[in-house]
Coordinates of N, CA and C in Angstrom, one line a residue:
Chain A
Q3 N 24.6 -8.1 -70.7 CA 23.7 -9.2 -70.6 C 24.5 -10.5 -70.3
K4 N 24.1 -11.3 -69.4 CA 24.8 -12.5 -69.1 C 24.6 -13.5 -70.2
E5 N 25.7 -14.2 -70.5 CA 25.7 -15.2 -71.5 C 26.1 -16.6 -70.9
V6 N 25.3 -17.6 -71.3 CA 25.6 -18.9 -70.8 C 25.7 -19.8 -72.1
E7 N 26.9 -20.4 -72.2 CA 27.2 -21.2 -73.4 C 27.2 -22.7 -73.1
Q8 N 26.5 -23.4 -73.9 CA 26.5 -24.9 -73.8 C 26.9 -25.3 -75.3
N9 N 28.1 -25.7 -75.5 CA 28.5 -26.0 -76.8 C 28.3 -27.5 -77.1
S10 N 28.6 -27.9 -78.2 CA 28.5 -29.3 -78.7 C 27.1 -29.7 -78.9
G11 N 27.0 -30.7 -79.8 CA 25.6 -31.1 -80.2 C 25.2 -32.2 -79.4
P12 N 24.2 -33.0 -79.8 CA 23.7 -34.1 -79.0 C 24.8 -35.1 -78.5
L13 N 24.7 -35.5 -77.3 CA 25.7 -36.4 -76.7 C 25.0 -37.8 -76.6
S14 N 25.6 -38.8 -77.3 CA 25.2 -40.1 -77.2 C 26.1 -40.9 -76.3
V15 N 25.5 -41.6 -75.3 CA 26.4 -42.4 -74.4 C 25.7 -43.8 -74.3
P16 N 26.5 -44.8 -74.1 CA 25.9 -46.2 -73.9 C 25.4 -46.3 -72.5
E17 N 24.4 -47.1 -72.3 CA 23.9 -47.3 -70.9 C 25.0 -47.7 -70.0
G18 N 25.0 -47.1 -68.8 CA 26.1 -47.5 -67.8 C 27.3 -46.6 -67.9
A19 N 27.5 -45.8 -68.9 CA 28.6 -44.9 -69.1 C 28.4 -43.6 -68.3
I20 N 29.4 -42.8 -68.3 CA 29.3 -41.4 -67.7 C 29.0 -40.4 -68.8
A21 N 28.0 -39.6 -68.6 CA 27.7 -38.5 -69.5 C 28.3 -37.2 -68.9
S22 N 29.0 -36.4 -69.7 CA 29.6 -35.2 -69.1 C 29.2 -34.0 -70.0
L23 N 28.6 -33.0 -69.3 CA 28.1 -31.8 -69.9 C 28.8 -30.6 -69.3
N24 N 29.1 -29.7 -70.2 CA 29.9 -28.5 -69.8 C 29.1 -27.2 -70.1
C25 N 29.4 -26.2 -69.3 CA 28.7 -24.9 -69.5 C 29.6 -23.8 -69.1
T26 N 29.8 -22.8 -69.9 CA 30.6 -21.6 -69.5 C 29.7 -20.4 -69.4
Y27 N 30.1 -19.4 -68.6 CA 29.3 -18.2 -68.4 C 30.2 -17.0 -68.4
S28 N 29.6 -15.9 -68.8 CA 30.4 -14.7 -69.0 C 30.5 -13.7 -67.9
D29 N 29.5 -13.8 -67.0 CA 29.4 -12.8 -65.9 C 30.2 -13.3 -64.7
R30 N 31.3 -12.6 -64.4 CA 32.2 -13.0 -63.3 C 31.5 -12.9 -62.0
V31 N 30.5 -12.1 -61.8 CA 29.9 -12.0 -60.5 C 28.7 -13.0 -60.3
S32 N 28.6 -13.9 -61.2 CA 27.6 -15.0 -61.1 C 27.9 -15.8 -59.8
Q33 N 26.8 -16.1 -59.1 CA 27.0 -16.8 -57.8 C 26.2 -18.1 -57.7
S34 N 25.2 -18.2 -58.5 CA 24.3 -19.4 -58.3 C 24.2 -20.1 -59.7
F35 N 24.3 -21.4 -59.6 CA 24.4 -22.2 -60.8 C 23.5 -23.4 -60.7
F36 N 22.8 -23.7 -61.8 CA 21.7 -24.7 -61.8 C 21.8 -25.6 -63.0
W37 N 21.3 -26.8 -62.9 CA 21.1 -27.7 -64.0 C 19.6 -28.1 -64.0
Y38 N 18.9 -27.8 -65.1 CA 17.5 -28.2 -65.3 C 17.5 -29.3 -66.3
R39 N 16.6 -30.2 -66.2 CA 16.4 -31.3 -67.1 C 15.1 -31.1 -67.8
Q40 N 15.1 -31.3 -69.1 CA 13.8 -31.2 -69.8 C 13.6 -32.4 -70.7
Y41 N 12.6 -33.2 -70.4 CA 12.3 -34.3 -71.3 C 11.5 -33.8 -72.5
S42 N 11.6 -34.5 -73.6 CA 10.9 -34.1 -74.8 C 9.5 -33.9 -74.6
G43 N 9.0 -32.7 -75.0 CA 7.6 -32.4 -74.8 C 7.1 -32.0 -73.4
K44 N 8.1 -31.9 -72.5 CA 7.8 -31.6 -71.1 C 8.5 -30.2 -70.8
S45 N 8.2 -29.7 -69.6 CA 8.8 -28.5 -69.2 C 10.1 -28.8 -68.3
P46 N 10.9 -27.8 -68.2 CA 12.2 -28.1 -67.4 C 11.9 -28.3 -65.9
E47 N 12.8 -29.1 -65.3 CA 12.7 -29.3 -63.9 C 14.1 -29.2 -63.3
L48 N 14.2 -28.6 -62.1 CA 15.5 -28.5 -61.5 C 16.0 -29.8 -61.0
I49 N 17.3 -30.1 -61.3 CA 17.9 -31.4 -60.8 C 19.1 -31.1 -59.9
M50 N 19.8 -30.0 -60.1 CA 21.0 -29.7 -59.3 C 21.2 -28.2 -59.2
S51 N 21.7 -27.8 -58.0 CA 22.1 -26.4 -57.8 C 23.5 -26.5 -57.1
I52 N 24.3 -25.5 -57.4 CA 25.7 -25.4 -56.8 C 26.0 -24.0 -56.7
Y53 N 26.6 -23.7 -55.5 CA 26.9 -22.3 -55.2 C 28.4 -22.0 -54.9
S54 N 29.1 -23.1 -54.6 CA 30.5 -23.0 -54.2 C 31.4 -23.8 -55.1
N55 N 32.7 -23.3 -55.2 CA 33.6 -24.1 -56.0 C 33.8 -25.5 -55.5
G56 N 33.9 -26.4 -56.5 CA 34.1 -27.8 -56.1 C 33.0 -28.7 -56.7
D57 N 32.8 -29.8 -56.1 CA 31.9 -30.8 -56.5 C 30.7 -30.9 -55.6
K58 N 29.5 -31.2 -56.1 CA 28.4 -31.5 -55.3 C 27.7 -32.7 -55.9
E59 N 27.5 -33.7 -55.1 CA 26.9 -35.0 -55.6 C 25.5 -35.2 -55.1
D60 N 24.7 -35.7 -56.0 CA 23.3 -36.0 -55.6 C 22.9 -37.3 -56.4
G61 N 23.0 -38.4 -55.7 CA 22.7 -39.7 -56.4 C 23.7 -39.9 -57.5
R62 N 23.2 -40.1 -58.7 CA 24.1 -40.4 -59.9 C 24.6 -39.1 -60.5
F63 N 24.2 -37.9 -60.0 CA 24.5 -36.6 -60.6 C 25.6 -36.0 -59.8
T64 N 26.6 -35.4 -60.5 CA 27.6 -34.6 -59.8 C 27.7 -33.2 -60.6
A65 N 27.6 -32.1 -59.9 CA 27.8 -30.8 -60.5 C 29.2 -30.4 -60.0
Q66 N 29.9 -29.8 -60.9 CA 31.2 -29.2 -60.6 C 31.3 -27.8 -61.0
L67 N 31.8 -27.0 -60.1 CA 31.9 -25.5 -60.4 C 33.3 -25.0 -60.2
N68 N 33.8 -24.2 -61.2 CA 35.1 -23.6 -61.1 C 34.8 -22.1 -61.5
K69 N 34.8 -21.3 -60.5 CA 34.5 -19.9 -60.7 C 35.6 -19.2 -61.4
A70 N 36.8 -19.6 -61.1 CA 38.0 -18.9 -61.7 C 38.0 -19.1 -63.2
S71 N 37.6 -20.3 -63.7 CA 37.5 -20.6 -65.1 C 36.2 -20.3 -65.7
Q72 N 35.2 -20.0 -64.8 CA 33.9 -19.6 -65.2 C 33.2 -20.8 -66.0
Y73 N 33.3 -22.0 -65.4 CA 32.5 -23.1 -66.0 C 31.9 -23.9 -64.9
V74 N 30.8 -24.5 -65.3 CA 30.1 -25.5 -64.5 C 29.8 -26.7 -65.3
S75 N 29.9 -27.9 -64.7 CA 29.7 -29.1 -65.5 C 28.7 -30.0 -64.7
L76 N 28.2 -30.9 -65.4 CA 27.3 -31.9 -64.9 C 27.8 -33.3 -65.4
L77 N 28.0 -34.2 -64.4 CA 28.3 -35.6 -64.7 C 27.1 -36.5 -64.3
I78 N 26.8 -37.4 -65.2 CA 25.7 -38.3 -64.9 C 26.4 -39.7 -65.0
R79 N 26.5 -40.3 -63.8 CA 27.2 -41.6 -63.7 C 26.2 -42.7 -64.0
D80 N 26.7 -43.9 -64.5 CA 25.8 -45.0 -64.7 C 24.5 -44.6 -65.5
S81 N 24.8 -43.9 -66.6 CA 23.6 -43.4 -67.4 C 22.6 -44.4 -67.7
Q82 N 21.3 -44.0 -67.6 CA 20.2 -44.9 -67.8 C 19.4 -44.3 -69.0
P83 N 18.6 -45.1 -69.7 CA 17.8 -44.6 -70.8 C 16.9 -43.5 -70.3
S84 N 16.5 -43.5 -69.0 CA 15.6 -42.5 -68.5 C 16.3 -41.1 -68.3
D85 N 17.6 -41.1 -68.5 CA 18.4 -39.9 -68.4 C 18.4 -39.1 -69.8
S86 N 17.8 -39.8 -70.8 CA 17.8 -39.2 -72.1 C 16.8 -37.9 -72.1
A87 N 17.4 -36.8 -72.3 CA 16.7 -35.5 -72.1 C 17.6 -34.4 -72.6
T88 N 17.1 -33.2 -72.5 CA 17.9 -32.0 -72.7 C 18.2 -31.4 -71.4
Y89 N 19.5 -31.1 -71.2 CA 20.0 -30.5 -69.9 C 20.3 -29.0 -70.1
L90 N 19.7 -28.2 -69.3 CA 19.8 -26.7 -69.4 C 20.7 -26.2 -68.3
C91 N 21.7 -25.5 -68.6 CA 22.5 -24.8 -67.6 C 21.9 -23.5 -67.3
A92 N 21.9 -23.0 -66.1 CA 21.3 -21.7 -65.7 C 22.2 -21.1 -64.7
V93 N 22.3 -19.7 -64.8 CA 23.2 -19.0 -64.0 C 22.6 -17.7 -63.5
N94 N 22.9 -17.3 -62.3 CA 22.4 -16.1 -61.8 C 23.4 -15.4 -60.8
S95 N 23.1 -14.1 -60.6 CA 23.9 -13.3 -59.6 C 23.1 -13.1 -58.3
Y96 N 23.8 -12.8 -57.3 CA 23.2 -12.7 -56.0 C 22.2 -11.5 -56.0
G97 N 21.0 -11.8 -55.4 CA 20.0 -10.8 -55.3 C 19.2 -10.5 -56.6
N98 N 19.5 -11.3 -57.6 CA 18.9 -11.1 -58.9 C 17.8 -12.1 -59.1
N99 N 16.6 -11.7 -59.6 CA 15.5 -12.7 -59.8 C 15.6 -13.4 -61.1
R100 N 16.5 -13.0 -62.0 CA 16.6 -13.5 -63.3 C 17.7 -14.5 -63.6
L101 N 17.2 -15.7 -64.0 CA 18.2 -16.7 -64.5 C 18.5 -16.5 -65.9
A102 N 19.8 -16.8 -66.3 CA 20.1 -16.8 -67.7 C 20.3 -18.3 -68.0
F103 N 19.7 -18.7 -69.1 CA 19.7 -20.1 -69.5 C 20.6 -20.3 -70.7
G104 N 21.4 -21.5 -70.7 CA 22.0 -21.9 -71.9 C 21.0 -22.5 -72.8
K105 N 21.4 -22.8 -74.1 CA 20.5 -23.4 -75.0 C 20.2 -24.9 -74.8
G106 N 21.0 -25.5 -74.0 CA 20.8 -26.9 -73.6 C 21.6 -27.9 -74.4
N107 N 21.8 -29.0 -73.8 CA 22.5 -30.1 -74.5 C 21.6 -31.3 -74.4
Q108 N 21.4 -32.0 -75.6 CA 20.6 -33.2 -75.6 C 21.5 -34.4 -75.3
V109 N 21.0 -35.2 -74.4 CA 21.7 -36.5 -74.0 C 20.8 -37.6 -74.5
V110 N 21.4 -38.6 -75.2 CA 20.7 -39.8 -75.6 C 21.5 -41.0 -75.0
V111 N 20.8 -41.7 -74.2 CA 21.5 -42.9 -73.6 C 21.0 -44.1 -74.4
I112 N 22.0 -44.8 -74.9 CA 21.7 -46.0 -75.8 C 21.7 -47.3 -75.0
P113 N 20.6 -48.0 -75.0 CA 20.5 -49.2 -74.2 C 21.5 -50.3 -74.7
Chain B
D29 N 2.8 -30.4 -53.4 CA 3.4 -30.2 -54.7 C 3.0 -28.9 -55.3
V30 N 4.1 -28.1 -55.7 CA 3.8 -26.9 -56.3 C 3.2 -27.1 -57.7
K31 N 2.2 -26.4 -58.0 CA 1.6 -26.6 -59.3 C 1.5 -25.2 -60.0
V32 N 2.0 -25.2 -61.2 CA 1.8 -24.1 -62.1 C 1.0 -24.5 -63.2
T33 N -0.2 -23.9 -63.4 CA -1.1 -24.3 -64.4 C -1.3 -23.3 -65.5
Q34 N -1.1 -23.7 -66.7 CA -1.3 -22.8 -67.9 C -2.6 -23.2 -68.5
S35 N -3.4 -22.1 -68.8 CA -4.7 -22.4 -69.2 C -4.9 -23.2 -70.5
S36 N -4.0 -22.9 -71.4 CA -4.2 -23.6 -72.7 C -3.0 -24.3 -73.1
R37 N -3.1 -25.6 -73.5 CA -2.0 -26.4 -73.9 C -1.6 -26.1 -75.4
Y38 N -2.6 -25.9 -76.2 CA -2.4 -25.6 -77.6 C -3.4 -24.5 -78.0
L39 N -2.8 -23.5 -78.8 CA -3.7 -22.5 -79.3 C -3.3 -22.2 -80.8
V40 N -4.3 -22.0 -81.6 CA -4.0 -21.5 -83.0 C -4.8 -20.2 -83.2
K41 N -4.0 -19.2 -83.6 CA -4.6 -17.9 -83.7 C -4.2 -17.3 -85.1
R42 N -4.9 -16.3 -85.5 CA -4.7 -15.6 -86.8 C -3.8 -14.4 -86.5
T43 N -3.0 -14.0 -87.5 CA -2.2 -12.8 -87.4 C -3.2 -11.6 -87.1
G44 N -2.7 -10.8 -86.1 CA -3.5 -9.6 -85.7 C -4.4 -9.8 -84.6
E45 N -4.7 -11.1 -84.2 CA -5.6 -11.4 -83.1 C -4.9 -11.0 -81.8
K46 N -5.7 -10.7 -80.8 CA -5.2 -10.5 -79.4 C -5.2 -11.8 -78.7
V47 N -4.1 -12.2 -78.1 CA -4.0 -13.5 -77.5 C -3.7 -13.3 -76.0
F48 N -4.4 -14.1 -75.2 CA -4.2 -14.1 -73.7 C -3.7 -15.5 -73.3
L49 N -2.6 -15.5 -72.6 CA -2.1 -16.7 -72.0 C -2.1 -16.6 -70.5
E50 N -2.8 -17.5 -69.9 CA -3.0 -17.4 -68.4 C -2.2 -18.4 -67.7
C51 N -1.7 -18.0 -66.5 CA -0.9 -18.9 -65.7 C -1.3 -18.7 -64.2
V52 N -1.5 -19.8 -63.5 CA -1.9 -19.7 -62.1 C -1.0 -20.7 -61.3
Q53 N -0.5 -20.1 -60.2 CA 0.3 -21.0 -59.3 C -0.4 -21.0 -57.9
D54 N -0.3 -22.2 -57.3 CA -1.0 -22.4 -56.1 C -0.2 -22.5 -54.8
M55 N 1.1 -22.0 -54.9 CA 2.0 -22.1 -53.7 C 2.4 -20.8 -53.2
D56 N 1.7 -19.8 -53.5 CA 2.0 -18.5 -52.8 C 3.4 -17.9 -53.2
H57 N 3.8 -18.3 -54.4 CA 5.1 -17.8 -54.8 C 5.1 -16.3 -55.2
E58 N 6.1 -15.6 -54.8 CA 6.1 -14.1 -55.1 C 6.5 -13.9 -56.6
N59 N 7.4 -14.6 -57.1 CA 7.9 -14.4 -58.5 C 7.2 -15.2 -59.5
M60 N 6.9 -14.6 -60.6 CA 6.3 -15.3 -61.7 C 7.0 -14.8 -63.0
F61 N 7.1 -15.8 -64.0 CA 7.9 -15.5 -65.2 C 7.2 -16.0 -66.4
W62 N 7.4 -15.4 -67.5 CA 7.0 -15.9 -68.8 C 8.3 -16.0 -69.7
Y63 N 8.5 -17.2 -70.2 CA 9.5 -17.5 -71.2 C 8.9 -18.0 -72.5
R64 N 9.7 -17.8 -73.5 CA 9.4 -18.6 -74.7 C 10.6 -19.5 -75.1
Q65 N 10.2 -20.6 -75.7 CA 11.3 -21.6 -76.0 C 11.2 -21.9 -77.5
D66 N 12.3 -21.7 -78.2 CA 12.3 -22.0 -79.6 C 13.5 -22.9 -79.9
P67 N 13.4 -23.8 -80.9 CA 14.6 -24.6 -81.2 C 15.8 -23.8 -81.6
G68 N 16.9 -24.2 -81.0 CA 18.1 -23.5 -81.3 C 18.3 -22.1 -80.6
L69 N 17.3 -21.7 -79.9 CA 17.4 -20.4 -79.2 C 17.3 -20.5 -77.7
G70 N 16.8 -21.7 -77.3 CA 16.7 -21.9 -75.8 C 15.6 -21.2 -75.2
L71 N 15.7 -21.0 -73.9 CA 14.7 -20.3 -73.1 C 15.0 -18.8 -73.1
R72 N 14.1 -18.0 -73.4 CA 14.3 -16.6 -73.4 C 13.2 -15.9 -72.5
L73 N 13.6 -15.1 -71.6 CA 12.7 -14.4 -70.7 C 12.0 -13.2 -71.4
I74 N 10.7 -13.3 -71.3 CA 9.9 -12.2 -71.9 C 9.6 -11.1 -70.8
Y75 N 9.0 -11.5 -69.7 CA 8.6 -10.6 -68.6 C 8.7 -11.4 -67.3
F76 N 8.9 -10.7 -66.3 CA 8.7 -11.3 -65.0 C 8.1 -10.3 -64.0
S77 N 7.5 -10.9 -62.9 CA 6.9 -10.1 -61.9 C 7.3 -10.6 -60.5
Y78 N 7.7 -9.7 -59.7 CA 8.1 -10.1 -58.3 C 7.1 -9.7 -57.2
D79 N 6.0 -9.2 -57.7 CA 4.9 -8.8 -56.8 C 3.7 -8.4 -57.5
V80 N 2.5 -8.4 -56.9 CA 1.3 -8.0 -57.5 C 1.5 -6.6 -58.1
K81 N 1.0 -6.4 -59.3 CA 1.0 -5.2 -60.1 C 2.4 -4.8 -60.5
M82 N 3.4 -5.5 -60.1 CA 4.8 -5.2 -60.5 C 5.2 -6.1 -61.7
K83 N 6.0 -5.5 -62.6 CA 6.5 -6.2 -63.7 C 7.8 -5.6 -64.2
E84 N 8.6 -6.5 -64.7 CA 9.9 -6.1 -65.3 C 10.1 -6.7 -66.7
K85 N 10.7 -6.0 -67.6 CA 11.0 -6.5 -68.9 C 12.1 -7.6 -68.8
G86 N 11.9 -8.6 -69.6 CA 13.0 -9.6 -69.7 C 13.9 -9.2 -70.9
D87 N 14.3 -10.2 -71.6 CA 15.2 -10.0 -72.7 C 14.5 -9.8 -74.0
I88 N 13.3 -10.2 -74.1 CA 12.6 -10.0 -75.4 C 11.1 -9.6 -75.2
P89 N 10.9 -8.4 -74.6 CA 9.5 -8.0 -74.3 C 8.7 -7.4 -75.4
E90 N 9.4 -7.1 -76.6 CA 8.7 -6.4 -77.7 C 7.6 -7.3 -78.2
G91 N 6.4 -6.7 -78.3 CA 5.2 -7.4 -78.8 C 4.4 -8.1 -77.8
Y92 N 4.8 -7.9 -76.5 CA 4.1 -8.6 -75.4 C 3.8 -7.6 -74.3
S93 N 2.8 -7.9 -73.5 CA 2.6 -7.2 -72.3 C 2.1 -8.2 -71.3
V94 N 2.1 -7.8 -70.0 CA 1.7 -8.8 -68.9 C 0.8 -8.1 -67.9
S95 N 0.2 -8.9 -67.1 CA -0.7 -8.4 -66.1 C -0.6 -9.3 -64.9
R96 N -0.5 -8.7 -63.7 CA -0.5 -9.4 -62.5 C -1.4 -8.7 -61.5
E97 N -2.6 -9.0 -61.5 CA -3.6 -8.3 -60.6 C -3.7 -9.1 -59.3
K98 N -3.4 -10.4 -59.3 CA -3.5 -11.2 -58.1 C -2.2 -12.0 -58.0
K99 N -1.8 -12.3 -56.8 CA -0.5 -12.9 -56.6 C -0.4 -14.2 -57.3
E100 N -1.5 -15.0 -57.4 CA -1.4 -16.3 -58.0 C -1.5 -16.3 -59.5
R101 N -1.8 -15.2 -60.1 CA -2.1 -15.2 -61.6 C -1.2 -14.2 -62.3
F102 N -0.7 -14.7 -63.4 CA 0.2 -13.9 -64.3 C -0.1 -14.1 -65.7
S103 N -0.6 -13.1 -66.4 CA -1.1 -13.2 -67.7 C -0.1 -12.6 -68.7
L104 N 0.0 -13.3 -69.9 CA 0.8 -12.8 -71.0 C -0.1 -12.4 -72.1
I105 N 0.1 -11.2 -72.6 CA -0.8 -10.7 -73.6 C -0.1 -10.4 -74.9
L106 N -0.5 -10.9 -76.0 CA 0.0 -10.5 -77.3 C -1.1 -9.6 -77.9
E107 N -0.8 -8.3 -78.0 CA -1.8 -7.4 -78.4 C -2.2 -7.6 -79.9
S108 N -1.3 -8.0 -80.7 CA -1.6 -8.2 -82.1 C -0.6 -9.3 -82.6
A109 N -1.1 -10.5 -82.6 CA -0.2 -11.7 -82.8 C 0.4 -11.6 -84.2
S110 N 1.7 -12.0 -84.2 CA 2.3 -12.1 -85.5 C 2.9 -13.5 -85.7
T111 N 3.2 -13.9 -86.9 CA 3.7 -15.3 -87.1 C 5.0 -15.6 -86.4
N112 N 5.8 -14.5 -86.2 CA 7.1 -14.8 -85.5 C 6.9 -15.0 -83.9
Q113 N 5.7 -14.9 -83.5 CA 5.4 -15.2 -82.1 C 4.9 -16.7 -81.9
T114 N 4.9 -17.4 -83.0 CA 4.7 -18.9 -82.9 C 5.8 -19.5 -82.1
S115 N 5.4 -20.1 -81.0 CA 6.4 -20.6 -80.1 C 5.8 -21.4 -79.0
M116 N 6.6 -22.0 -78.2 CA 6.2 -22.6 -76.9 C 6.4 -21.6 -75.8
Y117 N 5.3 -21.3 -75.1 CA 5.4 -20.3 -74.0 C 5.3 -21.1 -72.6
L118 N 6.3 -20.8 -71.8 CA 6.4 -21.4 -70.5 C 6.3 -20.4 -69.4
C119 N 5.4 -20.7 -68.5 CA 5.2 -19.9 -67.3 C 6.0 -20.6 -66.2
A120 N 6.5 -19.8 -65.3 CA 7.2 -20.4 -64.1 C 7.0 -19.5 -62.9
S121 N 7.2 -20.1 -61.7 CA 7.1 -19.3 -60.5 C 8.2 -19.7 -59.5
S122 N 8.5 -18.8 -58.6 CA 9.5 -19.1 -57.6 C 9.3 -18.3 -56.4
L123 N 9.9 -18.7 -55.3 CA 9.8 -17.9 -54.1 C 10.8 -16.7 -54.3
K124 N 10.7 -15.7 -53.4 CA 11.6 -14.6 -53.4 C 12.8 -15.0 -52.6
G125 N 13.9 -14.1 -52.7 CA 15.0 -14.3 -51.9 C 15.8 -15.6 -52.3
Y126 N 16.2 -16.4 -51.4 CA 17.2 -17.5 -51.7 C 16.6 -18.5 -52.6
G127 N 15.3 -18.6 -52.6 CA 14.6 -19.6 -53.5 C 14.3 -19.0 -54.9
A128 N 14.7 -17.8 -55.2 CA 14.2 -17.2 -56.4 C 14.6 -17.9 -57.6
N129 N 15.7 -18.6 -57.6 CA 16.2 -19.3 -58.8 C 15.7 -20.7 -59.0
V130 N 14.9 -21.2 -58.0 CA 14.4 -22.5 -58.1 C 13.0 -22.4 -58.8
L131 N 13.0 -22.5 -60.1 CA 11.8 -22.3 -60.8 C 10.9 -23.5 -61.0
T132 N 9.7 -23.4 -60.8 CA 8.7 -24.4 -61.1 C 8.0 -24.0 -62.4
F133 N 8.0 -24.8 -63.4 CA 7.4 -24.5 -64.7 C 6.1 -25.1 -64.8
G134 N 5.2 -24.4 -65.6 CA 4.0 -25.0 -66.1 C 4.3 -25.9 -67.2
A135 N 3.2 -26.6 -67.7 CA 3.3 -27.5 -68.8 C 3.6 -26.9 -70.2
G136 N 3.4 -25.6 -70.3 CA 3.6 -24.9 -71.5 C 2.4 -24.7 -72.4
S137 N 2.4 -23.7 -73.2 CA 1.3 -23.4 -74.1 C 2.0 -23.2 -75.5
R138 N 1.6 -24.1 -76.4 CA 2.1 -24.0 -77.7 C 1.2 -23.2 -78.6
L139 N 1.7 -22.0 -79.0 CA 0.9 -21.1 -79.8 C 1.4 -21.1 -81.2
T140 N 0.4 -21.3 -82.1 CA 0.7 -21.2 -83.6 C -0.1 -20.0 -84.1
V141 N 0.6 -19.1 -84.7 CA 0.0 -17.9 -85.3 C 0.0 -18.1 -86.9
L142 N -1.1 -18.1 -87.5 CA -1.2 -18.3 -88.9 C -1.3 -17.0 -89.7

């Protein structure tokens, strides 16, 4: 069974700072990597996907993937209070319909 | 806009009752999923379906069954509800193939079993 680990507790960052979230996964054949954002009381929504080693930028968000080390990270630049949410890392293998989710990391952006 | 609609936002049921959770999506997605989300345990897959009348067990199928008679509708059934099934239940859908991992979630159904 695939495992996706998101360690550390809630992350508090001041407004304007960079929030950095990390995720490790156990299945070496994993090929698709995702970050979902979940606001309190709401359902998750996809914010980033990454499939190749390296960085992928989308606005203030950057996803980083290192398959050799089996980790994927998410950077939020110029953090805003509206970024306060739980961020879920999700991983899958090619041809598989099933995503494995981490338990999530809560981010609190302090104005 | 893809929409996934879950029939009930909040339900309160008694132990032993049969519970139906309904989910409908309007974007012709092939895949549909039922997850439960609990504090400290994250999202756990109960069942999923990749086609009408097809179903596959997820990570925690015990105590649940599903039905997919039409492409747009995926039902989760608790045959005899128990208190440990108190949870937030999330339905999701996705396309098949390359888009299979891009899940669109419903608003969730919070079930309390007394």
